[in-house]
Amino acid sequence: QVQLVESGGGLVQPGGSLRLSCAASGFTFSTYDMTWYRQPLGKERELVASITTYGTTVYVDSVKGRFTISRDNLRDTVYLQMNAMKPEDTAVYFCKATRFSLGYWGQGILVTVSS
């Protein structure tokens, strides 16, 4: 049974940091590209950061220099380190595993940036 379980979300003040984790099971994690998406309330889902099986990373411009995606293939986990957070980072964050035409989504986790 494929599972992607996000954790680490919550409330943080502007300028603060959070680290999201996405623990995978039920498939060969190391062979999948991993991506973090986010969806603010009432808005469309957008790609935040992606990491390939080779470790190549891509970021949306709005998070470059503030967010870092990484993966641990021994722990079957992908991370999103979020620093210097802004109110506009408030959203539900999802992780996704992709390999060719296969794609698996996590259930999402809420991140709120507010004072």
Backbone as CSV, one residue per row, in Angstrom:
resi,resn,N_x,N_y,N_z,CA_x,CA_y,CA_z,C_x,C_y,C_z
1,GLN,0.847,-1.195,0.000,0.000,0.000,0.000,0.885,1.247,0.000
2,VAL,0.703,2.085,-1.017,1.493,3.303,-1.130,1.003,4.342,-0.131
3,GLN,1.944,4.943,0.566,1.613,6.020,1.498,2.656,7.109,1.431
4,LEU,2.197,8.347,1.473,3.042,9.517,1.650,2.441,10.302,2.798
5,VAL,3.201,10.473,3.852,2.676,11.118,5.052,3.514,12.342,5.376
6,GLU,2.877,13.516,5.258,3.565,14.769,5.582,3.483,15.065,7.070
7,SER,4.510,15.723,7.579,4.523,16.156,8.973,5.370,17.411,9.097
8,GLY,5.260,18.084,10.243,6.089,19.252,10.502,5.416,20.590,10.259
9,GLY,4.174,20.566,9.845,3.474,21.820,9.597,3.020,22.482,10.888
10,GLY,2.345,23.622,10.754,1.834,24.325,11.914,1.902,25.819,11.736
11,LEU,1.889,26.514,12.841,1.902,27.977,12.866,3.314,28.485,13.134
12,VAL,3.733,29.451,12.342,5.052,30.056,12.524,4.927,31.548,12.283
13,GLN,5.738,32.326,12.969,5.725,33.781,12.786,6.488,34.168,11.531
14,PRO,6.151,35.297,10.937,6.941,35.775,9.798,8.416,35.864,10.154
15,GLY,9.251,35.405,9.236,10.683,35.353,9.471,11.150,34.062,10.100
16,GLY,10.224,33.235,10.540,10.567,31.983,11.188,10.834,30.854,10.214
17,SER,11.063,29.674,10.785,11.419,28.497,9.988,10.563,27.297,10.377
18,LEU,10.361,26.438,9.405,9.736,25.138,9.620,10.423,24.138,8.709
19,ARG,10.405,22.873,9.118,10.870,21.820,8.233,9.755,20.800,8.062
20,LEU,9.324,20.640,6.833,8.340,19.625,6.505,9.050,18.320,6.148
21,SER,8.429,17.222,6.528,8.906,15.895,6.152,7.785,15.152,5.431
22,CYS,8.163,14.291,4.532,7.210,13.440,3.829,7.793,12.032,3.822
23,ALA,7.209,11.169,4.626,7.687,9.796,4.738,6.937,8.899,3.765
24,ALA,7.688,8.158,2.975,7.106,7.317,1.936,7.181,5.847,2.302
25,SER,6.211,5.093,1.821,6.231,3.644,1.991,5.393,3.011,0.887
26,GLY,5.669,1.740,0.625,4.878,1.005,-0.354,5.387,1.080,-1.774
27,PHE,6.497,1.769,-1.996,7.097,1.819,-3.328,8.590,2.083,-3.164
28,THR,9.335,1.962,-4.258,10.791,2.131,-4.214,11.109,3.610,-4.297
29,PHE,11.215,4.235,-3.146,11.345,5.687,-3.023,12.490,6.231,-3.869
30,SER,13.624,5.565,-3.868,14.819,6.103,-4.520,14.665,6.241,-6.033
31,THR,13.686,5.589,-6.605,13.497,5.633,-8.060,12.465,6.667,-8.495
32,TYR,11.958,7.433,-7.551,10.933,8.436,-7.826,11.473,9.851,-7.631
33,ASP,11.106,10.732,-8.547,11.296,12.155,-8.319,10.288,12.600,-7.264
34,MET,10.709,13.532,-6.422,9.838,13.994,-5.343,9.613,15.494,-5.460
35,THR,8.383,15.902,-5.222,8.019,17.297,-5.395,7.140,17.764,-4.235
36,TRP,7.379,18.988,-3.807,6.479,19.660,-2.864,5.621,20.653,-3.643
37,TYR,4.325,20.601,-3.399,3.368,21.552,-3.932,2.721,22.279,-2.746
38,ARG,2.076,23.384,-3.045,1.277,24.043,-2.023,0.024,24.644,-2.656
39,GLN,-0.991,24.773,-1.833,-2.259,25.322,-2.298,-2.809,26.275,-1.250
40,PRO,-2.674,27.576,-1.505,-3.297,28.536,-0.593,-4.816,28.436,-0.671
41,LEU,-5.488,28.842,0.378,-6.946,28.768,0.416,-7.549,29.551,-0.745
42,GLY,-8.382,28.888,-1.524,-9.060,29.543,-2.624,-8.229,29.744,-3.871
43,LYS,-7.018,29.189,-3.879,-6.138,29.359,-5.029,-5.729,28.011,-5.589
44,GLU,-5.071,28.053,-6.736,-4.648,26.812,-7.377,-3.379,26.259,-6.721
45,ARG,-3.222,24.971,-6.879,-2.023,24.313,-6.377,-0.830,24.695,-7.257
46,GLU,0.317,24.952,-6.630,1.515,25.304,-7.375,2.704,24.476,-6.908
47,LEU,3.617,24.259,-7.856,4.854,23.554,-7.530,5.741,24.476,-6.712
48,VAL,6.289,23.970,-5.631,7.194,24.743,-4.782,8.639,24.352,-5.043
49,ALA,8.917,23.057,-4.971,10.284,22.574,-5.143,10.239,21.112,-5.538
50,SER,11.242,20.724,-6.321,11.303,19.353,-6.798,12.737,18.852,-6.716
51,ILE,12.886,17.542,-6.489,14.208,16.931,-6.473,14.133,15.616,-7.232
52,THR,15.061,15.435,-8.155,15.060,14.216,-8.953,15.761,13.089,-8.207
53,THR,15.743,11.907,-8.837,16.438,10.769,-8.244,17.940,11.014,-8.187
54,TYR,18.436,11.909,-9.033,19.858,12.233,-9.039,20.208,13.368,-8.087
55,GLY,19.195,13.993,-7.495,19.452,15.085,-6.571,19.361,16.461,-7.191
56,THR,18.988,16.539,-8.439,18.818,17.837,-9.087,17.565,18.513,-8.533
57,THR,17.700,19.797,-8.206,16.585,20.510,-7.580,16.082,21.657,-8.448
58,VAL,14.814,21.953,-8.276,14.152,23.070,-8.958,13.251,23.753,-7.938
59,TYR,13.211,25.093,-8.021,12.381,25.862,-7.090,11.549,26.890,-7.853
60,VAL,10.381,27.177,-7.333,9.618,28.309,-7.849,10.334,29.583,-7.407
61,ASP,10.275,30.609,-8.219,11.052,31.823,-7.946,10.760,32.413,-6.568
62,SER,9.529,32.330,-6.126,9.142,32.983,-4.877,9.782,32.375,-3.631
63,VAL,10.368,31.182,-3.749,10.984,30.548,-2.577,12.488,30.372,-2.731
64,LYS,13.030,30.742,-3.867,14.476,30.578,-4.079,15.259,31.359,-3.031
65,GLY,16.261,30.701,-2.457,17.073,31.327,-1.436,16.489,31.208,-0.039
66,ARG,15.241,30.758,0.057,14.600,30.618,1.375,14.270,29.161,1.707
67,PHE,13.873,28.396,0.709,13.471,26.996,0.911,14.536,26.066,0.331
68,THR,14.684,24.904,0.961,15.604,23.882,0.476,14.926,22.524,0.517
69,ILE,14.909,21.859,-0.613,14.380,20.504,-0.679,15.545,19.522,-0.619
70,SER,15.339,18.428,0.089,16.361,17.389,0.180,15.663,16.039,0.345
71,ARG,16.441,14.995,0.143,15.865,13.656,0.281,16.860,12.740,0.983
72,ASP,16.335,11.760,1.686,17.139,10.744,2.358,16.604,9.397,1.872
73,ASN,17.316,8.780,0.957,16.849,7.526,0.378,16.964,6.350,1.344
74,LEU,17.726,6.521,2.412,17.794,5.459,3.424,16.566,5.497,4.320
75,ARG,16.029,6.681,4.525,14.838,6.834,5.360,13.555,6.982,4.550
76,ASP,13.702,6.939,3.196,12.527,7.082,2.316,11.731,8.337,2.672
77,THR,12.457,9.429,2.811,11.833,10.672,3.250,12.365,11.852,2.432
78,VAL,11.463,12.757,2.104,11.837,14.012,1.470,11.510,15.142,2.438
79,TYR,12.345,16.171,2.424,12.209,17.277,3.354,12.046,18.592,2.592
80,LEU,11.430,19.543,3.272,11.393,20.911,2.766,11.719,21.825,3.941
81,GLN,12.935,22.353,3.918,13.344,23.320,4.934,12.907,24.699,4.478
82,MET,12.111,25.355,5.292,11.552,26.660,4.937,12.062,27.707,5.925
83,ASN,12.807,28.664,5.429,13.367,29.733,6.250,12.831,31.085,5.792
84,ALA,12.997,32.087,6.643,12.562,33.450,6.309,11.138,33.444,5.764
85,MET,10.279,32.791,6.477,8.935,32.569,5.953,8.109,33.847,5.949
86,LYS,7.192,33.892,4.984,6.346,35.062,4.773,4.869,34.665,4.875
87,PRO,4.011,35.620,5.168,2.583,35.280,5.225,2.071,34.635,3.940
88,GLU,2.638,35.008,2.821,2.195,34.422,1.554,2.632,32.976,1.373
89,ASP,3.428,32.449,2.287,3.759,31.019,2.267,2.660,30.175,2.904
90,THR,1.674,30.830,3.485,0.561,30.112,4.104,-0.185,29.295,3.063
91,ALA,-0.313,27.994,3.326,-0.948,27.098,2.366,-0.998,25.692,2.951
92,VAL,-1.727,24.834,2.272,-1.609,23.402,2.517,-0.500,22.887,1.611
93,TYR,0.448,22.199,2.195,1.605,21.684,1.464,1.428,20.181,1.247
94,PHE,1.694,19.770,0.018,1.558,18.373,-0.387,2.887,17.866,-0.930
95,CYS,3.206,16.615,-0.686,4.323,16.005,-1.388,3.772,15.036,-2.436
96,LYS,4.555,14.865,-3.479,4.159,13.993,-4.575,5.362,13.199,-5.037
97,ALA,5.138,11.925,-5.298,6.158,11.049,-5.869,5.787,10.771,-7.319
98,THR,6.764,10.905,-8.213,6.500,10.732,-9.635,7.552,9.847,-10.276
99,ARG,7.098,8.912,-11.091,7.997,8.083,-11.883,7.278,7.750,-13.173
100,PHE,7.752,8.297,-14.260,7.097,8.172,-15.571,5.648,8.606,-15.423
101,SER,4.685,7.737,-15.710,3.276,8.129,-15.638,2.654,7.883,-14.263
102,LEU,3.446,7.365,-13.345,2.924,7.080,-12.010,3.099,8.306,-11.117
103,GLY,2.072,8.567,-10.311,2.158,9.679,-9.382,1.360,9.386,-8.129
104,TYR,1.966,9.659,-6.986,1.299,9.445,-5.702,1.345,10.740,-4.905
105,TRP,0.242,11.054,-4.247,0.130,12.278,-3.458,-0.003,11.976,-1.974
106,GLY,0.554,12.859,-1.160,0.264,12.839,0.256,-1.057,13.539,0.526
107,GLN,-1.463,13.513,1.781,-2.771,14.068,2.143,-2.719,15.572,2.379
108,GLY,-1.525,16.101,2.517,-1.362,17.536,2.725,-1.248,17.906,4.187
109,ILE,-0.560,19.026,4.424,-0.393,19.512,5.788,-0.437,21.036,5.758
110,LEU,-1.096,21.619,6.747,-1.292,23.060,6.769,-0.089,23.769,7.381
111,VAL,0.343,24.806,6.699,1.378,25.714,7.194,0.778,27.114,7.230
112,THR,0.841,27.735,8.382,0.304,29.089,8.554,1.402,30.004,9.043
113,VAL,1.617,31.088,8.308,2.623,32.081,8.692,1.881,33.338,9.116
114,SER,1.926,33.614,10.394,1.155,34.738,10.925,1.716,35.163,12.268
115,SER,1.593,36.448,12.543,2.005,36.955,13.848,0.817,37.002,14.798
